[in-house]
């Protein structure tokens, strides 16, 4: 992974892109396109999913570089988008494993490839990307991303799609990899019982992956009945609405000792508290959500005395090819997650703003070809 080979711009070529300048300031505009660096490919973007973190970037300016990023040197404006797929249209001189016409999913991490963590395979914790202003280590935050007609991608982060996989499913690889990292770190085994706090996109995908991994029972909890309807549509029948049912009582009516693993996918104090309550002694609480506020915890009584392990994840590493295989083998389960497709011109009004207000949406995809 190069991380520091940034291409030169071609003055004779432009692309249309969704650019974020700061809080509540996103513009679809023409920008110069760059030649791919020797170790990069240039792709024609087919689909780019809108993530909750894109929402925070728009609403709050969260995760954006206000000072030159330590690895990329970039500041706002930045082209949004980190969940994307596309077709290779140009290949850098040093790239040997990709060719024009290849369909790829983009692993959107930024990493140096040389620090201690990168060399250990933990490039999602690259030491060279820690920014004082909190800028994210992603394309779409600290380097131009995929909400555009074209994008340049380090070849090591360009993963070939399985034969015949639709590009929109390729764009689902990124959020699915977030969930898969939690499944992997929690060491979920076939036959275990699982609870998922939150039925947003990551919660739904986590529940699906737990089913695919062989969990005997998967509970999913959310205060939004619309989101629970989507869970049931996906075949997740053990749904619980905390506004109507006591989550702990409902789960412990079936499993008095609690579940083996609880995945915290909501990121708020009430769901964190519930996660501890429904997890059995010696069980695991796996946190996938980012928390917007500090949480309080009785570490002695609720964690240490119960033998509960609290684990966290950040992004993913070395997972994309595995996840692409999982999606390819379960296309029918993942296709309903794409709930809307919009053009690049409509990405702000019908995409980002809609996702902020419409709980029925799971994954809105932006396609520059619409």
PDB file of C-alpha atoms in Angstrom, residues 61-76 78 110 124 126 128-143 314:
ATOM      1  CA  UNK A  61     -18.284  18.560   9.506  1.00  0.00           C
ATOM      2  CA  UNK A  62     -17.231  15.420  11.392  1.00  0.00           C
ATOM      3  CA  UNK A  63     -14.025  13.634  10.353  1.00  0.00           C
ATOM      4  CA  UNK A  64     -12.944  16.198   7.762  1.00  0.00           C
ATOM      5  CA  UNK A  65      -9.395  17.576   7.509  1.00  0.00           C
ATOM      6  CA  UNK A  66      -9.304  21.253   8.432  1.00  0.00           C
ATOM      7  CA  UNK A  67      -5.491  21.130   8.476  1.00  0.00           C
ATOM      8  CA  UNK A  68      -3.281  19.272   5.986  1.00  0.00           C
ATOM      9  CA  UNK A  69      -3.699  15.564   6.670  1.00  0.00           C
ATOM     10  CA  UNK A  70      -0.443  14.006   7.939  1.00  0.00           C
ATOM     11  CA  UNK A  71      -0.349  11.409   5.155  1.00  0.00           C
ATOM     12  CA  UNK A  72      -2.314  12.816   2.228  1.00  0.00           C
ATOM     13  CA  UNK A  73      -1.708  16.529   2.810  1.00  0.00           C
ATOM     14  CA  UNK A  74      -5.346  17.160   1.909  1.00  0.00           C
ATOM     15  CA  UNK A  75      -7.764  19.659   3.423  1.00  0.00           C
ATOM     16  CA  UNK A  76     -11.389  20.355   2.571  1.00  0.00           C
ATOM     17  CA  UNK A  78     -12.952  16.590  -0.261  1.00  0.00           C
ATOM     18  CA  UNK A 110      -5.618   5.298   3.990  1.00  0.00           C
ATOM     19  CA  UNK A 124      -6.660   0.118   9.945  1.00  0.00           C
ATOM     20  CA  UNK A 126      -1.872   2.976  10.776  1.00  0.00           C
ATOM     21  CA  UNK A 128       0.904   7.690  10.208  1.00  0.00           C
ATOM     22  CA  UNK A 129      -2.731   8.718   9.734  1.00  0.00           C
ATOM     23  CA  UNK A 130      -3.465  10.026  13.234  1.00  0.00           C
ATOM     24  CA  UNK A 131      -4.577  13.613  12.670  1.00  0.00           C
ATOM     25  CA  UNK A 132      -4.766  16.296  15.360  1.00  0.00           C
ATOM     26  CA  UNK A 133      -8.077  17.559  13.961  1.00  0.00           C
ATOM     27  CA  UNK A 134      -9.594  14.055  14.058  1.00  0.00           C
ATOM     28  CA  UNK A 135      -9.764  13.653  10.286  1.00  0.00           C
ATOM     29  CA  UNK A 136     -10.691  10.143   9.268  1.00  0.00           C
ATOM     30  CA  UNK A 137      -8.341   7.584   7.737  1.00  0.00           C
ATOM     31  CA  UNK A 138     -10.655   7.022   4.780  1.00  0.00           C
ATOM     32  CA  UNK A 139     -11.095   7.986   1.202  1.00  0.00           C
ATOM     33  CA  UNK A 140     -14.043  10.352   1.239  1.00  0.00           C
ATOM     34  CA  UNK A 141     -12.680  12.077   4.344  1.00  0.00           C
ATOM     35  CA  UNK A 142      -8.948  12.714   4.031  1.00  0.00           C
ATOM     36  CA  UNK A 143      -8.537  11.855   0.363  1.00  0.00           C
ATOM     37  CA  UNK A 314     -12.323   0.080  13.988  1.00  0.00           C
TER      38      UNK A 314
END
